[in-house]
Coordinates of C-alpha atoms and ligand atoms in Angstrom, one line a residue:
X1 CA 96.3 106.3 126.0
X2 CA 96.9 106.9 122.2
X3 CA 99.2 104.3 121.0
X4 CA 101.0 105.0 118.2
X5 CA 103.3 103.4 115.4
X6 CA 106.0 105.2 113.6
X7 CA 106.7 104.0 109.9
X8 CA 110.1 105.4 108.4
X9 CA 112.8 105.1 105.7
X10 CA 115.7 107.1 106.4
X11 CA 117.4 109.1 108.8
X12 CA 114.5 109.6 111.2
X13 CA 114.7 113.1 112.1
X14 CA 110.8 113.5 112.6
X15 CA 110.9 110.1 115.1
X16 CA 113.5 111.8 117.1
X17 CA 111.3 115.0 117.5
X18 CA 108.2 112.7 118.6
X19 CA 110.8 110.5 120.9
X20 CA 111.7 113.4 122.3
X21 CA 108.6 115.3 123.0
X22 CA 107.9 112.3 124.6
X23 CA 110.4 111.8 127.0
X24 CA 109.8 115.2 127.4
X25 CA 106.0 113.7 129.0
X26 CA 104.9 116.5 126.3
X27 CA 103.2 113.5 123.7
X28 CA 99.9 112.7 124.4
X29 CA 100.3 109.4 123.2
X30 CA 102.9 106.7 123.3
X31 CA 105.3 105.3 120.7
X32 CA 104.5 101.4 120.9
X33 CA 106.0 100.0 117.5
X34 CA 108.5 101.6 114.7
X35 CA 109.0 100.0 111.8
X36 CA 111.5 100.3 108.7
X37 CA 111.6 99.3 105.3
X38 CA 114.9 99.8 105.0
X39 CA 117.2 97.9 107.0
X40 CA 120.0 100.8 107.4
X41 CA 118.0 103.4 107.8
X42 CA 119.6 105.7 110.3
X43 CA 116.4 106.2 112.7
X44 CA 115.9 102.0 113.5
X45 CA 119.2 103.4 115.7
X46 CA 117.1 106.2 117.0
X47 CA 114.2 104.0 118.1
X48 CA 116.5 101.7 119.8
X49 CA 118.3 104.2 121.8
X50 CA 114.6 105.3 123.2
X51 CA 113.7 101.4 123.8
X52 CA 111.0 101.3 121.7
X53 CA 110.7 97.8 119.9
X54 CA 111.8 98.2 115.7
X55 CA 110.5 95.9 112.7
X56 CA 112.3 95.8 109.7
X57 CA 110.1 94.7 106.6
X58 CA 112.1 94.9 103.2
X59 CA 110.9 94.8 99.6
X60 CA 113.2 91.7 99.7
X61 CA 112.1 90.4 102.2
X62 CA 107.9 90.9 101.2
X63 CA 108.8 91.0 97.1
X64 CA 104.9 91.2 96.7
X65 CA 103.2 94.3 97.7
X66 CA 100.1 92.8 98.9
X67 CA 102.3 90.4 101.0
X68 CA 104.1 93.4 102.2
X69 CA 101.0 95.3 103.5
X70 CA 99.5 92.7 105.2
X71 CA 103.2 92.1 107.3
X72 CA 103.1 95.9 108.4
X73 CA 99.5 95.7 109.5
X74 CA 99.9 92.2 111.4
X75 CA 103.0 94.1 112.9
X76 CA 100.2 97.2 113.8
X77 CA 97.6 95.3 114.8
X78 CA 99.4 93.3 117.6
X79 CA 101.1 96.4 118.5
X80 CA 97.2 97.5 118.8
X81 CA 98.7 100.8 117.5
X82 CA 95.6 103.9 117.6
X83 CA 97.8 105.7 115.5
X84 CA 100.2 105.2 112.8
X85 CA 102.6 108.0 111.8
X86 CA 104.2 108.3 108.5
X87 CA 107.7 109.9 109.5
X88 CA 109.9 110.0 105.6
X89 CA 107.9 106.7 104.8
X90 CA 108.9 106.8 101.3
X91 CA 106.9 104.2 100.2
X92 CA 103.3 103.9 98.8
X93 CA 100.4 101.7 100.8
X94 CA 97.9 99.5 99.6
X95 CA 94.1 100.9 99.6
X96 CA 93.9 97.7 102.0
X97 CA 96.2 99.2 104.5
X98 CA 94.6 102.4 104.3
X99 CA 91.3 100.9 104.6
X100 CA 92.7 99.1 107.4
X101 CA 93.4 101.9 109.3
X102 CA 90.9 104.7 107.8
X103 CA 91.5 108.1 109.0
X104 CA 94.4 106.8 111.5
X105 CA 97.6 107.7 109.5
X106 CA 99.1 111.0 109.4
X107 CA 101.7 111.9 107.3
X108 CA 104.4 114.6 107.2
X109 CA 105.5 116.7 104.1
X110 CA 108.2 119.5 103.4
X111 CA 105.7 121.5 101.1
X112 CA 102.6 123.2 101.4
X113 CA 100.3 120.8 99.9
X114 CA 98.8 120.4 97.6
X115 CA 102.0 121.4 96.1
X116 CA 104.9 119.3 95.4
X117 CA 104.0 116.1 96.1
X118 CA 106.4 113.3 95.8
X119 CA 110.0 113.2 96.4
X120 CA 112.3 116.1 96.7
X121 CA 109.8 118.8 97.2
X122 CA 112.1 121.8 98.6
X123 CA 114.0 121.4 95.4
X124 CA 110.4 121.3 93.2
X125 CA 109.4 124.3 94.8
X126 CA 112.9 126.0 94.0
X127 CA 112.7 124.9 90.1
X128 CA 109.3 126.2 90.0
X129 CA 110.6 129.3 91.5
X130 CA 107.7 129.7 94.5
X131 CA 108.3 132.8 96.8
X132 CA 106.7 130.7 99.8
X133 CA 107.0 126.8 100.8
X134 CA 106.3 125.0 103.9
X135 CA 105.4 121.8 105.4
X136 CA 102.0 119.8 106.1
X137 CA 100.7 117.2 107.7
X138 CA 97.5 115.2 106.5
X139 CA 95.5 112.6 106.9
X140 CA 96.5 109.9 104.5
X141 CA 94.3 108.4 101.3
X142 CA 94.8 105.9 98.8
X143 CA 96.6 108.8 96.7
X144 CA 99.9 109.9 97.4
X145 CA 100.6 113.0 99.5
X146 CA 96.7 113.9 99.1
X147 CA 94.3 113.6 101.8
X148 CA 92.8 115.9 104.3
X149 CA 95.2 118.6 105.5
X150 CA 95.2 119.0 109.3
X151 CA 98.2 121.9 109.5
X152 CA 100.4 123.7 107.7
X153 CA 103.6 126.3 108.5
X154 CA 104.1 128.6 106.0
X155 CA 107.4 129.9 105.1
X156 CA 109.4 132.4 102.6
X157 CA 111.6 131.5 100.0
X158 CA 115.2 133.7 100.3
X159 CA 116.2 134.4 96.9
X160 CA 119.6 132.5 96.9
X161 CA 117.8 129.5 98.7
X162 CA 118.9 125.8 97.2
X163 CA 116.3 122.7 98.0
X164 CA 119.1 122.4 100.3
X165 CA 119.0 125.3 102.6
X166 CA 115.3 125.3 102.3
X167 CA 115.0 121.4 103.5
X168 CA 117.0 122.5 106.1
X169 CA 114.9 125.4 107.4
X170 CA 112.1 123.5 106.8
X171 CA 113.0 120.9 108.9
X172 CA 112.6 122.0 112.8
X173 CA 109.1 123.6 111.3
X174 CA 107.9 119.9 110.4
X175 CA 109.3 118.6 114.0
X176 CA 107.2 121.0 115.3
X177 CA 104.2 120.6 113.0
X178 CA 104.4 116.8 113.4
X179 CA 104.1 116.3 117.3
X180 CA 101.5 119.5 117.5
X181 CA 99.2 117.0 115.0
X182 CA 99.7 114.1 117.2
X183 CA 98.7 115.6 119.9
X184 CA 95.8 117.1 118.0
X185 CA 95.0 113.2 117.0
X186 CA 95.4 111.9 120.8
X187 CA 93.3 114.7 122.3
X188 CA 90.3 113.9 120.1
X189 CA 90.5 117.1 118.5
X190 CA 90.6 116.0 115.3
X191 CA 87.5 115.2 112.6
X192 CA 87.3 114.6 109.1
X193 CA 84.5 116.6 107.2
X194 CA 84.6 115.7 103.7
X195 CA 88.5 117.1 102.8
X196 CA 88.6 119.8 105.7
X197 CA 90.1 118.5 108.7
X198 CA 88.2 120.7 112.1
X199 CA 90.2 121.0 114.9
X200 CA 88.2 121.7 118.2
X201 CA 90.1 124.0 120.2
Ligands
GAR1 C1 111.0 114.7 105.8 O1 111.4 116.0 105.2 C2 109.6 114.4 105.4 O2 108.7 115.5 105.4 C3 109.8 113.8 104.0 O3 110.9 113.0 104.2 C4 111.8 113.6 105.1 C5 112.1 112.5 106.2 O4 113.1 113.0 107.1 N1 108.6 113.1 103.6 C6 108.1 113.1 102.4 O5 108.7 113.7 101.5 C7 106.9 112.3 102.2 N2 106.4 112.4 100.9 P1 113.4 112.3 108.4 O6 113.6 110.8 108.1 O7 114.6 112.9 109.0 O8 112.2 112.4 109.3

């Protein structure tokens, strides 16, 4: 069994979907550990509600980023997570957490990279006037947003869309896109050529 640690900020839509899929028995793997850098963010309720054990780790509380790092991966380790999942963790990691964890941390991103990386894509991809978005999911690198792509949902943008209404369509496609990848992950159908992603079918 796959075990698997969820890292958010906010309100922890993309949590719920994995929480739900698996109490739907439709996630391959199982949600051991979610942690939170921010101690009000809305989906620390959501993991509580499912009964799955929440860490908060602040910038105030771990000042040093180093520090910090090494807190979340003691946290991952004795979890003895397979898995971590970066669900709206708006925060950048260390190259020694990502080395930690080399090819184990999947992230989830409302554009179709490698566009619009960073924060508030839908609304980048509306000033730059795109006639398609989406969302990804990759594998995640010492770079931000970067890293081996493992899918992508495609998706057209209306002419009076706002970064708004297009976060908001967006959103159920990156629920979906999210647990599909996890699953890909906990099946073993996953592998990392260079910066393809193969998925065996
Ligand atoms: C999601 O749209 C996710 O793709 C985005 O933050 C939001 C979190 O929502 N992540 C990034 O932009 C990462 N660079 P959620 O807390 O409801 O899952």
């Amino acid at each position: 069994m796959t075990l698997i640690g969820v890292l958010i900020s906010g309100r922890g839509t993309n949590l719920q979907a994995l929480i739900d899929a698996q109490n739907r028995q439709e996630l391959r793997g199982k949600i051991v550990v979610v942690i939170s850098n921010k101690s009000k963010a809305l989906g620390i309720e959501r993991a509580r509600k499912a009964g799955i054990p929440v860490e908060i780790i602040t910038k105030k509380m771990y000042p040093v980023r180093s520090d910090f790092d090494k807190q979340l991966v003691k946290i991952l380790k004795q979890a003895r997570v397979d898995l971590i999942v970066l669900a709206g963790f708006m925060r950048i990691l260390t190259q020694y957490f990502i080395n930690e964890f080399h090819s184990k941390i999947i992230n989830v991103h409302p554009s179709l990279l490698p566009a619009f990386k960073g924060v508030r894509s839908q609304w980048q991809a509306i000033e730059h006037g795109v006639k398609v978005s989406g969302c990804s999911t990759h594998f995640v690198t010492d770079n931000m947003d970067d890293g081996p792509i493992i899918l992508q949902k495609a998706m057209p943008v209306l002419p009076d869309d706002t970064g708004q209404t297009l976060a908001e369509r967006l959103l159920p496609e990156e629920h979906r896109l999210l647990v599909k990848s996890v699953n890909l992950f906990c099946e073993g159908k996953l592998s990392i050529e260079g910066k393809r992603v193969i998925i065996k079918e």
